[in-house]
Amino acid sequence: MKFSLQTITKRGRLGSISEIERLPLAAFDTPLMLLTTSGGTVPHLTHETLEMMTKKSLALQLPLASNLRALAATRESKFNIAEFIGMKESLTLCSVNDPLVPLPGGFNHKNSVAVWKKEGRENVNEVAYMDAMESLRPDLYQTLCDSETDAESTAKRLQRSVKSTASFFEYCLERHKNSKVLEKSSILASLVGGFCSERRRQLTKEMASQPVDGFVIDGFNVSGSKGESAKVELVKELVKQTIADLPEAKLRVLPGCWSPEALWDLVQEGVDVFDSSLPTVVAERGSALTFKFCPKTKSFSYNFEHGGENDLKSYEISLKDKTYFDRLEPILEGCECVACKNHTKAYIHHLMVTKELLGHVLLMLHNLHHYQLFFDKMREAIRENKEETAES
Amino acid sequence: MPAVLADCSTSKARTSLLTLPHHTVETPVFMPVGTQGTMKGILPQQLEKLNCQIILGNTYHLGTRPGPELMAKVGGLHKFMNWNRALLTDSGGFQMVSLLKLAEITEEGVNFSSPFDGTPCMLTPERSIEIQNAIGADIIMQLDDVVKTTTTGPRVEEAMQRTTRWLDRCLAAHRRPDEQNIFPIVQGGLDPELRQQSARLHTEREVNGYAVGGLSGGESKDEFWRAVHLSTNILPKDKPRYLMGVGFALDLVVCCALGIDMFDCVFPTRTARFGCALVPSGQLNLKQKAYASDFLPIDDECDCSTCARYTRAFLHTIVTMESSACQLLTIHNLSYQMRLMRGIRESIKEDKFPTFIQEFLNKLYPGKDYPKWVIDALSAVNINLNESQ
Ligand SMILES: [Zn+2]
Ligand SMILES: [Zn+2]
């Protein structure tokens, strides 16, 4: 993998991921949205419906939990994970946590990490983890980490998290260097430390000079709804501090279910890669993203149709809401997605009320399209920012 | 209404073009069931790509949610679900009797208590047509008096006679005869006399097609095919014949030979949800461990988007776990049904339908242990299976 930076501004940076060994012709612009998968599928979608959403090459985030099911098959076969899940044209990044599901917490041991599958918990140590990576052969993967930490974690817990993560790292890197099958995969160092700036700095400084292809800033416990309500000001400070200690040329990944506003803040701090857990989680609760982001003014605007009587976020409308029973306009006027071009709010509301699968399919198609556009606009905003800076 | 393209020179099978307001349908045709105006997470564009020509909606469900008022306001189900090809709706009667325990049938209509608030409601022939007029399907069904297939005695005759009386009320209540075709339903249980009488009574009405109802509900296969055979012998040759609720591959092939043109069944789409894939040799239950290291597509002769990309081993890891799996299997199963029907049509055009049946059965029964009812039904239409090859 090659990561090349094109533009660095005070409000984020533009780059490109290319020269993936498996995908010589593909290039992915950063800031990039990875499509979060569950069991190797983008929830509710298939290759055919994803193609209706975008013609661009896709980059997939494969959380370990849902990959475990594929493990036996990839181990036995000649297939890597991208081929096994029928997405061989897509980039694959294996992550330790699943950003769609909040972590229950308290199940990581000193020498192993709890991975939550639909069937239950499985604890994975560094050896099993690297065995898994050698079977899955993703294009990028992060080193095993103990990231079950949040703002409430005790100093002792954070200490343990940093210590285990550093020791996992040592093993993972060594295995990676000597692994023939992982020759073509890129390795990303995991950075943890919860909400404690000293712990984070301690580990970041240790990792910054390591021979890795990038970093995953983890350990905030911001999966699912926890991410949407995370203390973003604190996270921002910690990310800023972490990034200041990292080499500029390397890729920075920040998983988690961030609100759009938080995401834009984090882009401005210089993060390059995120995931699609937010649009997925929003679709899962029957909502469509409707916020707007203006690249010129770099500001958000919202569509407050509900009058704020329920606990919806400013960036969504709930298609479960009775007000849409007979509304014959699309989810979002002017949206070019498959759902908005062909279907009305009334129809999607009907699908929600009757619990039909197509409702979530249409919401996913809209939300992912909308979020992809948001990433386009953020990149545009950074580009604009560069021009403004150059003029003044 | 239908333009016959070809008749099988051996059996009663035929292939025709059925011109409906929204689409010209090639028969014999299988109609997938999209009960609530959608089918298992599949987009209308995907259904078109699969060559689905006509799909079914359920009047009972759509009449309850979103209801006929909204249907009328949006301009019908075609617009509501954005489906531009043909649609068929049932009368709602069968759903009511099978879903609601408290339904009671009187001469006026079907009495039932609302599943939402328990208030007494009545589905009359007039009300069924009123709702179906609002939904706006190309083909609509008369309300019929449904009895369990295995019922015997005077109730069967009563239901048969009442069905004809209700047919006349439906025809009188129909407000959009230029845009929607009512199909009467041949009833009469398993009694040959009653079934023939029902078919004769209905052929006296001026309609564009007929349905054969009251079958596929627990009767023996022997009784089943004989009732179909009797019905198609009486129904006019120049009108389409729709066999309700039948959709297993074997039944489709045999009943095409008996002269049926249209079929519907929830099976191919419902079974997909549980990880069952349809193949020429029968079914694969992809949940089974055997598929965990099987890297073939479901069916390597299938040209669907699922078989083009996904292996049995991968599907094994996601069936019944991920909603995408349901869509992938639904696509394959519909593709299987559509391909089967296309094969039937092509072979009739080439007048090679008996050969088609023989090849179809060879794949399904490699040991040539054909069920007796299949041998009997096919020999009734002059197709003699090669049993000793
Ligand atoms: Zn849209
Ligand atoms: Zn297939």
XYZ file of N, CA and C and ligand atoms in Angstrom, chain A residues 288-289 330-341 362-363 365-367 369-370, ligand 1:
64
model
N -33.342 8.214 8.307
C -32.571 8.632 7.139
C -31.778 9.877 7.489
N -30.560 9.956 6.991
C -29.729 11.145 7.210
C -30.233 12.276 6.312
N -39.638 12.339 -1.959
C -38.542 11.456 -1.529
C -38.028 11.838 -0.145
N -37.184 10.969 0.434
C -36.603 11.220 1.752
C -35.958 12.595 1.793
N -35.166 12.877 0.761
C -34.427 14.136 0.733
C -34.514 14.703 -0.681
N -35.161 15.836 -0.783
C -35.338 16.492 -2.080
C -33.968 16.705 -2.729
N -33.840 16.333 -3.992
C -32.589 16.571 -4.702
C -31.563 15.459 -4.557
N -31.811 14.511 -3.669
C -30.861 13.408 -3.492
C -30.924 12.490 -4.713
N -29.751 12.071 -5.168
C -29.657 11.263 -6.388
C -29.562 9.766 -6.105
N -29.812 9.348 -4.881
C -29.649 7.920 -4.569
C -30.809 7.098 -5.127
N -30.623 5.788 -5.181
C -31.636 4.880 -5.734
C -32.955 5.004 -4.971
N -32.864 5.170 -3.658
C -34.078 5.261 -2.843
C -34.843 6.538 -3.154
N -34.147 7.658 -3.196
C -34.825 8.942 -3.407
C -35.318 9.107 -4.843
N -34.573 8.530 -5.797
C -35.005 8.683 -7.191
C -36.242 7.852 -7.503
N -33.479 0.325 1.482
C -33.572 1.677 0.925
C -32.906 2.700 1.841
N -33.088 2.543 3.154
C -32.451 3.491 4.072
C -30.927 3.371 4.016
N -29.187 2.385 1.397
C -28.747 2.953 0.120
C -28.708 4.478 0.209
N -29.732 5.059 0.837
C -29.736 6.511 0.980
C -28.636 6.980 1.935
N -28.566 6.376 3.108
C -27.616 6.851 4.120
C -26.166 6.721 3.668
N -25.081 6.577 0.566
C -24.899 7.556 -0.513
C -24.702 8.951 0.086
N -25.546 9.278 1.047
C -25.499 10.592 1.681
C -24.164 10.809 2.398
Zn -31.435 9.607 -1.060
